[in-house]
PDB file of C-alpha atoms and ligand atoms in Angstrom:
ATOM      1  CA  MET A   1      -3.876 -33.217  19.302  1.00 39.00           C
ATOM      2  CA  ASN A   2      -7.023 -31.534  17.981  1.00 39.00           C
ATOM      3  CA  LEU A   3      -7.658 -30.200  14.536  1.00 39.00           C
ATOM      4  CA  SER A   4      -9.617 -26.973  14.713  1.00 40.00           C
ATOM      5  CA  GLY A   5     -12.080 -25.767  12.119  1.00 38.00           C
ATOM      6  CA  ASP A   6      -9.537 -23.839  10.062  1.00 41.00           C
ATOM      7  CA  GLY A   7      -7.262 -26.860   9.906  1.00 39.00           C
ATOM      8  CA  SER A   8      -4.783 -25.487  12.423  1.00 43.00           C
ATOM      9  CA  VAL A   9      -3.458 -27.835  15.038  1.00 41.00           C
ATOM     10  CA  ASP A  10      -4.165 -27.355  18.729  1.00 49.00           C
ATOM     11  CA  ALA A  11      -1.898 -29.129  21.168  1.00 60.00           C
ATOM     12  CA  LEU A  12      -1.749 -29.129  24.915  1.00 55.00           C
ATOM     13  CA  ASP A  13       0.993 -27.537  26.883  1.00 57.00           C
ATOM     14  CA  PRO A  14       2.410 -30.328  29.065  1.00 53.00           C
ATOM     15  CA  VAL A  15       2.165 -28.385  32.328  1.00 50.00           C
ATOM     16  CA  GLY A  16      -1.148 -26.742  32.870  1.00 50.00           C
ATOM     17  CA  GLN A  17      -2.784 -28.534  29.977  1.00 53.00           C
ATOM     18  CA  GLN A  18      -3.223 -25.104  28.400  1.00 65.00           C
ATOM     19  CA  PRO A  19      -3.524 -25.256  24.645  1.00 78.00           C
ATOM     20  CA  LEU A  20      -0.389 -24.170  22.823  1.00 87.00           C
ATOM     21  CA  ASP A  21      -1.199 -21.147  20.716  1.00 92.00           C
ATOM     22  CA  LEU A  22       0.033 -22.474  17.407  1.00 94.00           C
ATOM     23  CA  SER A  23      -1.158 -19.328  15.627  1.00 93.00           C
ATOM     24  CA  LEU A  24       2.050 -17.665  16.895  1.00 94.00           C
ATOM     25  CA  LEU A  25       3.776 -19.578  14.139  1.00 96.00           C
ATOM     26  CA  ASP A  26       1.791 -17.917  11.353  1.00 95.00           C
ATOM     27  CA  SER A  27       3.660 -14.622  11.276  1.00 95.00           C
ATOM     28  CA  ILE A  28       6.998 -16.363  11.846  1.00 96.00           C
ATOM     29  CA  LEU A  29       6.490 -18.674   8.901  1.00 96.00           C
ATOM     30  CA  ASP A  30       5.093 -15.862   6.726  1.00 95.00           C
ATOM     31  CA  ASP A  31       8.294 -13.892   7.287  1.00 95.00           C
ATOM     32  CA  PHE A  32      10.406 -16.712   5.912  1.00 94.00           C
ATOM     33  CA  ARG A  33       8.191 -18.357   3.311  1.00 91.00           C
ATOM     34  CA  GLY A  34       9.896 -18.888  -0.035  1.00 87.00           C
ATOM     35  CA  ARG A  35      13.320 -17.870   1.235  1.00 89.00           C
ATOM     36  CA  PRO A  36      16.183 -20.364   1.168  1.00 87.00           C
ATOM     37  CA  GLY A  37      18.350 -21.273   4.140  1.00 88.00           C
ATOM     38  CA  VAL A  38      15.897 -20.092   6.776  1.00 93.00           C
ATOM     39  CA  LEU A  39      15.482 -23.181   8.896  1.00 95.00           C
ATOM     40  CA  ILE A  40      17.727 -22.022  11.754  1.00 96.00           C
ATOM     41  CA  PRO A  41      16.089 -18.571  12.034  1.00 97.00           C
ATOM     42  CA  ILE A  42      12.633 -20.185  11.957  1.00 97.00           C
ATOM     43  CA  LEU A  43      13.575 -22.506  14.808  1.00 97.00           C
ATOM     44  CA  GLN A  44      15.127 -19.618  16.743  1.00 97.00           C
ATOM     45  CA  ARG A  45      11.992 -17.488  16.398  1.00 97.00           C
ATOM     46  CA  ALA A  46       9.759 -20.433  17.290  1.00 97.00           C
ATOM     47  CA  GLN A  47      11.856 -21.137  20.375  1.00 95.00           C
ATOM     48  CA  ASP A  48      11.688 -17.457  21.364  1.00 93.00           C
ATOM     49  CA  ALA A  49       7.909 -17.621  21.048  1.00 94.00           C
ATOM     50  CA  TYR A  50       7.367 -20.844  23.013  1.00 93.00           C
ATOM     51  CA  GLY A  51      10.469 -21.051  25.207  1.00 89.00           C
ATOM     52  CA  TYR A  52      11.365 -24.387  23.625  1.00 93.00           C
ATOM     53  CA  LEU A  53      10.442 -26.406  20.562  1.00 96.00           C
ATOM     54  CA  PRO A  54       7.405 -28.527  21.386  1.00 95.00           C
ATOM     55  CA  ARG A  55       6.715 -31.520  19.183  1.00 95.00           C
ATOM     56  CA  GLU A  56       3.533 -29.973  17.806  1.00 95.00           C
ATOM     57  CA  VAL A  57       5.357 -26.789  16.855  1.00 97.00           C
ATOM     58  CA  LEU A  58       7.907 -28.790  14.875  1.00 97.00           C
ATOM     59  CA  ARG A  59       5.082 -30.718  13.249  1.00 97.00           C
ATOM     60  CA  VAL A  60       3.344 -27.526  12.097  1.00 97.00           C
ATOM     61  CA  ILE A  61       6.616 -26.068  10.785  1.00 97.00           C
ATOM     62  CA  SER A  62       7.186 -29.306   8.900  1.00 96.00           C
ATOM     63  CA  GLN A  63       3.684 -29.276   7.388  1.00 95.00           C
ATOM     64  CA  LYS A  64       3.569 -25.609   6.463  1.00 94.00           C
ATOM     65  CA  MET A  65       7.132 -25.238   5.204  1.00 94.00           C
ATOM     66  CA  LEU A  66       7.263 -28.674   3.553  1.00 93.00           C
ATOM     67  CA  ILE A  67      10.361 -29.645   5.500  1.00 93.00           C
ATOM     68  CA  PRO A  68      10.596 -33.302   6.550  1.00 95.00           C
ATOM     69  CA  LEU A  69       9.990 -33.650  10.279  1.00 96.00           C
ATOM     70  CA  ASN A  70      13.038 -35.866  10.762  1.00 96.00           C
ATOM     71  CA  HIS A  71      15.193 -33.121   9.213  1.00 96.00           C
ATOM     72  CA  LEU A  72      13.772 -30.599  11.692  1.00 96.00           C
ATOM     73  CA  TYR A  73      14.558 -32.938  14.575  1.00 96.00           C
ATOM     74  CA  GLY A  74      18.046 -33.514  13.189  1.00 96.00           C
ATOM     75  CA  VAL A  75      18.773 -29.774  13.169  1.00 96.00           C
ATOM     76  CA  ALA A  76      17.067 -29.102  16.524  1.00 96.00           C
ATOM     77  CA  THR A  77      19.047 -31.839  18.255  1.00 95.00           C
ATOM     78  CA  PHE A  78      22.359 -30.983  16.565  1.00 96.00           C
ATOM     79  CA  TYR A  79      22.582 -27.392  17.798  1.00 95.00           C
ATOM     80  CA  ALA A  80      22.946 -26.859  21.535  1.00 89.00           C
ATOM     81  CA  GLN A  81      20.938 -23.621  21.335  1.00 93.00           C
ATOM     82  CA  PHE A  82      17.715 -25.529  20.693  1.00 95.00           C
ATOM     83  CA  ARG A  83      15.640 -27.158  23.425  1.00 93.00           C
ATOM     84  CA  LEU A  84      13.070 -29.858  22.867  1.00 93.00           C
ATOM     85  CA  GLN A  85      12.012 -29.890  26.504  1.00 90.00           C
ATOM     86  CA  ARG A  86      10.413 -27.086  28.391  1.00 91.00           C
ATOM     87  CA  ARG A  87      12.676 -25.409  30.924  1.00 91.00           C
ATOM     88  CA  GLY A  88      11.757 -24.217  34.376  1.00 93.00           C
ATOM     89  CA  ARG A  89      11.139 -20.536  35.061  1.00 93.00           C
ATOM     90  CA  HIS A  90      14.550 -20.366  36.735  1.00 95.00           C
ATOM     91  CA  LEU A  91      17.615 -21.805  35.080  1.00 94.00           C
ATOM     92  CA  ILE A  92      20.334 -22.843  37.546  1.00 96.00           C
ATOM     93  CA  ARG A  93      23.704 -23.491  35.967  1.00 96.00           C
ATOM     94  CA  ILE A  94      26.314 -24.729  38.419  1.00 96.00           C
ATOM     95  CA  CYS A  95      29.896 -25.018  37.345  1.00 97.00           C
ATOM     96  CA  ASP A  96      31.603 -28.294  38.152  1.00 96.00           C
ATOM     97  CA  GLY A  97      34.771 -27.602  36.200  1.00 96.00           C
ATOM     98  CA  THR A  98      38.105 -28.332  37.834  1.00 96.00           C
ATOM     99  CA  ALA A  99      38.532 -25.065  39.781  1.00 97.00           C
ATOM    100  CA  CYS A 100      34.939 -25.099  41.049  1.00 97.00           C
ATOM    101  CA  HIS A 101      34.999 -28.819  41.757  1.00 96.00           C
ATOM    102  CA  VAL A 102      38.054 -28.646  43.995  1.00 97.00           C
ATOM    103  CA  ARG A 103      36.411 -25.775  45.877  1.00 96.00           C
ATOM    104  CA  GLY A 104      33.312 -27.772  46.653  1.00 94.00           C
ATOM    105  CA  SER A 105      30.765 -27.259  43.861  1.00 96.00           C
ATOM    106  CA  GLY A 106      29.668 -30.869  44.391  1.00 95.00           C
ATOM    107  CA  LYS A 107      28.230 -29.916  47.766  1.00 95.00           C
ATOM    108  CA  SER A 108      26.048 -27.228  46.196  1.00 95.00           C
ATOM    109  CA  ILE A 109      24.851 -29.691  43.544  1.00 96.00           C
ATOM    110  CA  GLU A 110      23.957 -32.215  46.234  1.00 96.00           C
ATOM    111  CA  ALA A 111      22.187 -29.534  48.283  1.00 95.00           C
ATOM    112  CA  ILE A 112      20.023 -28.602  45.299  1.00 94.00           C
ATOM    113  CA  GLU A 113      19.254 -32.226  44.522  1.00 95.00           C
ATOM    114  CA  ARG A 114      18.137 -32.703  48.115  1.00 94.00           C
ATOM    115  CA  SER A 115      16.208 -29.478  48.674  1.00 93.00           C
ATOM    116  CA  LEU A 116      14.636 -28.999  45.235  1.00 91.00           C
ATOM    117  CA  ARG A 117      14.446 -32.703  44.398  1.00 92.00           C
ATOM    118  CA  ILE A 118      15.864 -32.373  40.912  1.00 94.00           C
ATOM    119  CA  ALA A 119      18.893 -34.027  39.400  1.00 94.00           C
ATOM    120  CA  PRO A 120      21.279 -32.364  36.950  1.00 94.00           C
ATOM    121  CA  GLY A 121      19.611 -32.003  33.579  1.00 91.00           C
ATOM    122  CA  GLU A 122      16.137 -32.141  35.094  1.00 92.00           C
ATOM    123  CA  THR A 123      13.298 -29.674  35.507  1.00 94.00           C
ATOM    124  CA  SER A 124      11.119 -29.676  38.596  1.00 94.00           C
ATOM    125  CA  THR A 125       7.618 -31.018  38.083  1.00 92.00           C
ATOM    126  CA  ASP A 126       6.126 -27.566  38.744  1.00 92.00           C
ATOM    127  CA  TYR A 127       8.466 -26.036  36.119  1.00 92.00           C
ATOM    128  CA  ARG A 128       9.959 -23.731  38.703  1.00 94.00           C
ATOM    129  CA  TYR A 129      13.596 -24.796  38.276  1.00 95.00           C
ATOM    130  CA  THR A 130      15.870 -26.414  35.740  1.00 95.00           C
ATOM    131  CA  LEU A 131      19.290 -27.578  36.916  1.00 95.00           C
ATOM    132  CA  GLU A 132      22.213 -27.784  34.522  1.00 95.00           C
ATOM    133  CA  ILE A 133      25.842 -28.613  35.226  1.00 95.00           C
ATOM    134  CA  VAL A 134      28.442 -26.796  33.152  1.00 95.00           C
ATOM    135  CA  TYR A 135      32.191 -27.249  33.006  1.00 95.00           C
ATOM    136  CA  CYS A 136      33.766 -23.798  33.329  1.00 95.00           C
ATOM    137  CA  LEU A 137      31.982 -20.492  33.111  1.00 94.00           C
ATOM    138  CA  GLY A 138      35.229 -18.668  32.477  1.00 93.00           C
ATOM    139  CA  SER A 139      35.267 -17.218  35.996  1.00 94.00           C
ATOM    140  CA  CYS A 140      37.567 -19.689  37.745  1.00 96.00           C
ATOM    141  CA  GLY A 141      38.947 -16.950  40.006  1.00 95.00           C
ATOM    142  CA  LEU A 142      35.469 -16.617  41.534  1.00 94.00           C
ATOM    143  CA  SER A 143      34.957 -20.328  42.077  1.00 95.00           C
ATOM    144  CA  PRO A 144      32.824 -22.034  43.000  1.00 96.00           C
ATOM    145  CA  VAL A 145      30.419 -20.281  40.661  1.00 96.00           C
ATOM    146  CA  ALA A 146      26.820 -20.662  39.588  1.00 96.00           C
ATOM    147  CA  VAL A 147      24.652 -18.601  37.273  1.00 96.00           C
ATOM    148  CA  VAL A 148      20.986 -18.349  38.140  1.00 96.00           C
ATOM    149  CA  ASP A 149      18.852 -16.568  35.556  1.00 94.00           C
ATOM    150  CA  ASP A 150      21.908 -14.719  34.212  1.00 88.00           C
ATOM    151  CA  ARG A 151      22.975 -13.556  37.673  1.00 93.00           C
ATOM    152  CA  VAL A 152      26.420 -14.761  38.698  1.00 95.00           C
ATOM    153  CA  HIS A 153      26.844 -16.212  42.186  1.00 94.00           C
ATOM    154  CA  ALA A 154      30.521 -16.289  43.139  1.00 95.00           C
ATOM    155  CA  GLY A 155      32.150 -18.016  46.094  1.00 94.00           C
ATOM    156  CA  LEU A 156      29.103 -20.221  46.355  1.00 91.00           C
ATOM    157  CA  THR A 157      28.078 -22.119  49.446  1.00 94.00           C
ATOM    158  CA  PRO A 158      25.317 -24.728  49.430  1.00 94.00           C
ATOM    159  CA  GLU A 159      23.387 -22.732  52.037  1.00 94.00           C
ATOM    160  CA  SER A 160      23.560 -19.396  50.217  1.00 93.00           C
ATOM    161  CA  LEU A 161      22.531 -20.959  46.938  1.00 93.00           C
ATOM    162  CA  VAL A 162      19.592 -22.913  48.326  1.00 93.00           C
ATOM    163  CA  GLN A 163      18.421 -19.855  50.289  1.00 93.00           C
ATOM    164  CA  HIS A 164      18.487 -17.754  47.138  1.00 93.00           C
ATOM    165  CA  LEU A 165      16.664 -20.386  45.090  1.00 94.00           C
ATOM    166  CA  GLU A 166      13.930 -20.843  47.628  1.00 92.00           C
ATOM    167  CA  LYS A 167      13.089 -17.148  47.370  1.00 92.00           C
ATOM    168  CA  LEU A 168      12.438 -17.360  43.644  1.00 92.00           C
ATOM    169  CA  GLU A 169       8.847 -17.823  42.565  1.00 87.00           C
TER     170      GLU A 169
HETATM  171  S1  FES B 201      35.940 -24.119  36.544  1.00 83.78           S
HETATM  172 FE1  FES B 201      34.190 -23.086  37.265  1.00 83.78          FE
HETATM  173  S2  FES B 201      34.372 -21.128  36.357  1.00 83.78           S
HETATM  174 FE2  FES B 201      36.055 -22.201  35.576  1.00 83.78          FE
END
């Protein structure tokens, strides 16, 4: 962490070691300053700006809004909508609920683990993919199902899924 001349905090993005632009927080925090009950919207806007909630971002919010850091972490870890880890550019959500499981979703999960070398819950080291397992996407009639970047893949096969993923940059 570096302190710049104006007292703002520079931190490094974990991937390319690019500095995080913490000045993005200024207008977000200005919009909410002095208003009660704004913690969730602040975290939502910060996550929209950075894609997740880096430690340094939470630290700046804590300092500037006078909110204890452990309270920020408590809220950010309580709500599933918040992410403390950076996601890959492509989010792969494979359903392994009952209907999808009996129709072979496990084979697609194994194929991804093998070909992309990531386990469920992980992000590839180049931040290209994040793999998540979910338990029913509400489309059991289309099973096995995956959602990749908001596009639904129905009647999944390991081959079709891996082929599609390999085309994504
Ligand atoms: S179990 Fe997979 S969509 Fe319902």
